């Protein structure tokens, strides 16, 4: 891909995914690949798209915020009250066999 073609791609990506008929505002490698195919008539693999974006300084993005529905108080309560019980309820390792075919005593 030439620098001029990459400039066109950056312009297209700047318009956002909805401008390219994607239902949400997330860019994925497959979506970028589709834009390249439609606008530039090139057929890169997903791996090539990743290398291309990485070479030009693009990187993957993590979500900048938490879900609006998240209840921090409920999360803290769960960590203090429920998690210790769940963690403690694991089966204790001890003498004996867990095999159904082996008798408990000789």
Tab-separated table of C-alpha atoms in Angstrom:
chain	number	residue	atom	x	y	z
A	1	UNK	CA	0.000	0.000	0.000
A	2	UNK	CA	1.369	3.387	-0.970
A	3	UNK	CA	1.455	6.410	1.332
A	4	UNK	CA	-1.305	7.996	-0.741
A	5	UNK	CA	-3.482	4.899	-0.353
A	6	UNK	CA	-2.848	4.839	3.388
A	7	UNK	CA	-3.864	8.510	3.575
A	8	UNK	CA	-7.174	7.567	1.916
A	9	UNK	CA	-7.587	4.728	4.427
A	10	UNK	CA	-6.929	7.054	7.377
A	11	UNK	CA	-9.511	9.461	6.002
A	12	UNK	CA	-12.046	6.649	5.728
A	13	UNK	CA	-11.289	5.371	9.233
A	14	UNK	CA	-11.668	8.912	10.542
A	15	UNK	CA	-15.277	8.930	9.334
A	16	UNK	CA	-16.048	6.159	11.824
A	17	UNK	CA	-17.488	2.676	11.429
A	18	UNK	CA	-21.097	3.875	11.078
A	19	UNK	CA	-20.155	5.765	7.917
A	20	UNK	CA	-19.261	2.371	6.482
A	21	UNK	CA	-22.549	0.711	7.522
A	22	UNK	CA	-21.252	-1.024	10.645
A	23	UNK	CA	-23.779	-1.170	13.474
A	24	UNK	CA	-21.509	-0.038	16.301
A	25	UNK	CA	-18.534	2.280	16.719
A	26	UNK	CA	-15.793	-0.335	16.918
A	27	UNK	CA	-13.051	-0.790	14.399
A	28	UNK	CA	-11.875	-4.379	14.084
A	29	UNK	CA	-9.201	-5.728	11.771
A	30	UNK	CA	-11.877	-7.449	9.694
A	31	UNK	CA	-13.785	-4.182	9.336
A	32	UNK	CA	-10.648	-2.266	8.347
A	33	UNK	CA	-9.932	-5.055	5.864
A	34	UNK	CA	-13.418	-4.596	4.377
A	35	UNK	CA	-12.883	-0.824	3.995
A	36	UNK	CA	-9.552	-1.449	2.259
A	37	UNK	CA	-11.210	-3.903	-0.116
A	38	UNK	CA	-14.108	-1.580	-0.928
A	39	UNK	CA	-12.285	1.741	-1.191
A	40	UNK	CA	-8.835	0.737	-2.421
A	41	UNK	CA	-9.609	-2.514	-4.273
A	42	UNK	CA	-6.807	-4.299	-2.407
A	43	UNK	CA	-7.144	-7.759	-0.846
A	44	UNK	CA	-4.929	-7.828	2.271
A	45	UNK	CA	-5.127	-10.589	4.874
A	46	UNK	CA	-6.114	-9.711	8.435
A	47	UNK	CA	-2.479	-10.200	9.487
A	48	UNK	CA	-1.363	-7.779	6.778
A	49	UNK	CA	-3.933	-5.216	7.954
A	50	UNK	CA	-2.559	-5.504	11.501
A	51	UNK	CA	1.048	-5.070	10.335
A	52	UNK	CA	0.058	-2.116	8.153
A	53	UNK	CA	-1.751	-0.321	10.975
A	54	UNK	CA	1.023	-1.077	13.465
A	55	UNK	CA	3.689	0.212	11.057
A	56	UNK	CA	1.802	3.511	10.777
A	57	UNK	CA	1.493	3.946	14.540
A	58	UNK	CA	-2.034	2.635	15.060
A	59	UNK	CA	-2.662	0.351	18.017
A	60	UNK	CA	-5.484	-1.635	19.572
A	61	UNK	CA	-7.655	0.295	21.955
A	62	UNK	CA	-9.099	-0.690	25.312
A	63	UNK	CA	-12.392	0.697	26.518
A	64	UNK	CA	-11.906	4.019	28.273
A	65	UNK	CA	-14.899	3.642	30.574
A	66	UNK	CA	-16.830	0.997	32.427
A	67	UNK	CA	-20.355	-0.077	31.626
A	68	UNK	CA	-22.990	2.429	32.720
A	69	UNK	CA	-24.925	-0.384	34.392
A	70	UNK	CA	-22.023	-1.303	36.701
A	71	UNK	CA	-22.899	-0.888	40.376
A	72	UNK	CA	-19.630	-0.358	42.280
A	73	UNK	CA	-21.306	-0.838	45.674
A	74	UNK	CA	-22.736	-4.188	44.598
A	75	UNK	CA	-19.336	-5.262	43.259
A	76	UNK	CA	-17.608	-4.404	46.548
A	77	UNK	CA	-20.304	-6.183	48.552
A	78	UNK	CA	-19.933	-9.278	46.377
A	79	UNK	CA	-16.133	-9.243	46.810
A	80	UNK	CA	-16.443	-8.979	50.617
A	81	UNK	CA	-19.340	-11.369	51.277
A	82	UNK	CA	-19.842	-13.785	48.396
A	83	UNK	CA	-16.352	-14.365	47.006
A	84	UNK	CA	-14.841	-15.633	50.301
A	85	UNK	CA	-17.645	-18.239	50.579
A	86	UNK	CA	-17.226	-19.317	46.963
A	87	UNK	CA	-13.476	-19.551	47.348
A	88	UNK	CA	-13.740	-21.492	50.652
A	89	UNK	CA	-16.262	-23.977	49.251
A	90	UNK	CA	-13.683	-25.648	47.052
A	91	UNK	CA	-13.131	-29.282	47.843
A	92	UNK	CA	-10.287	-29.836	50.255
A	93	UNK	CA	-7.403	-32.007	49.117
A	94	UNK	CA	-6.847	-34.841	51.522
A	95	UNK	CA	-6.049	-38.509	51.844
A	96	UNK	CA	-8.119	-40.914	49.852
A	97	UNK	CA	-8.994	-41.525	46.267
A	98	UNK	CA	-11.449	-39.702	44.124
A	99	UNK	CA	-11.624	-42.662	41.755
A	100	UNK	CA	-14.986	-44.462	41.660
A	101	UNK	CA	-13.302	-47.725	40.716
A	102	UNK	CA	-10.825	-47.860	43.586
A	103	UNK	CA	-12.121	-48.984	47.007
A	104	UNK	CA	-11.674	-46.638	49.969
A	105	UNK	CA	-9.865	-49.183	52.093
A	106	UNK	CA	-7.745	-52.230	51.134
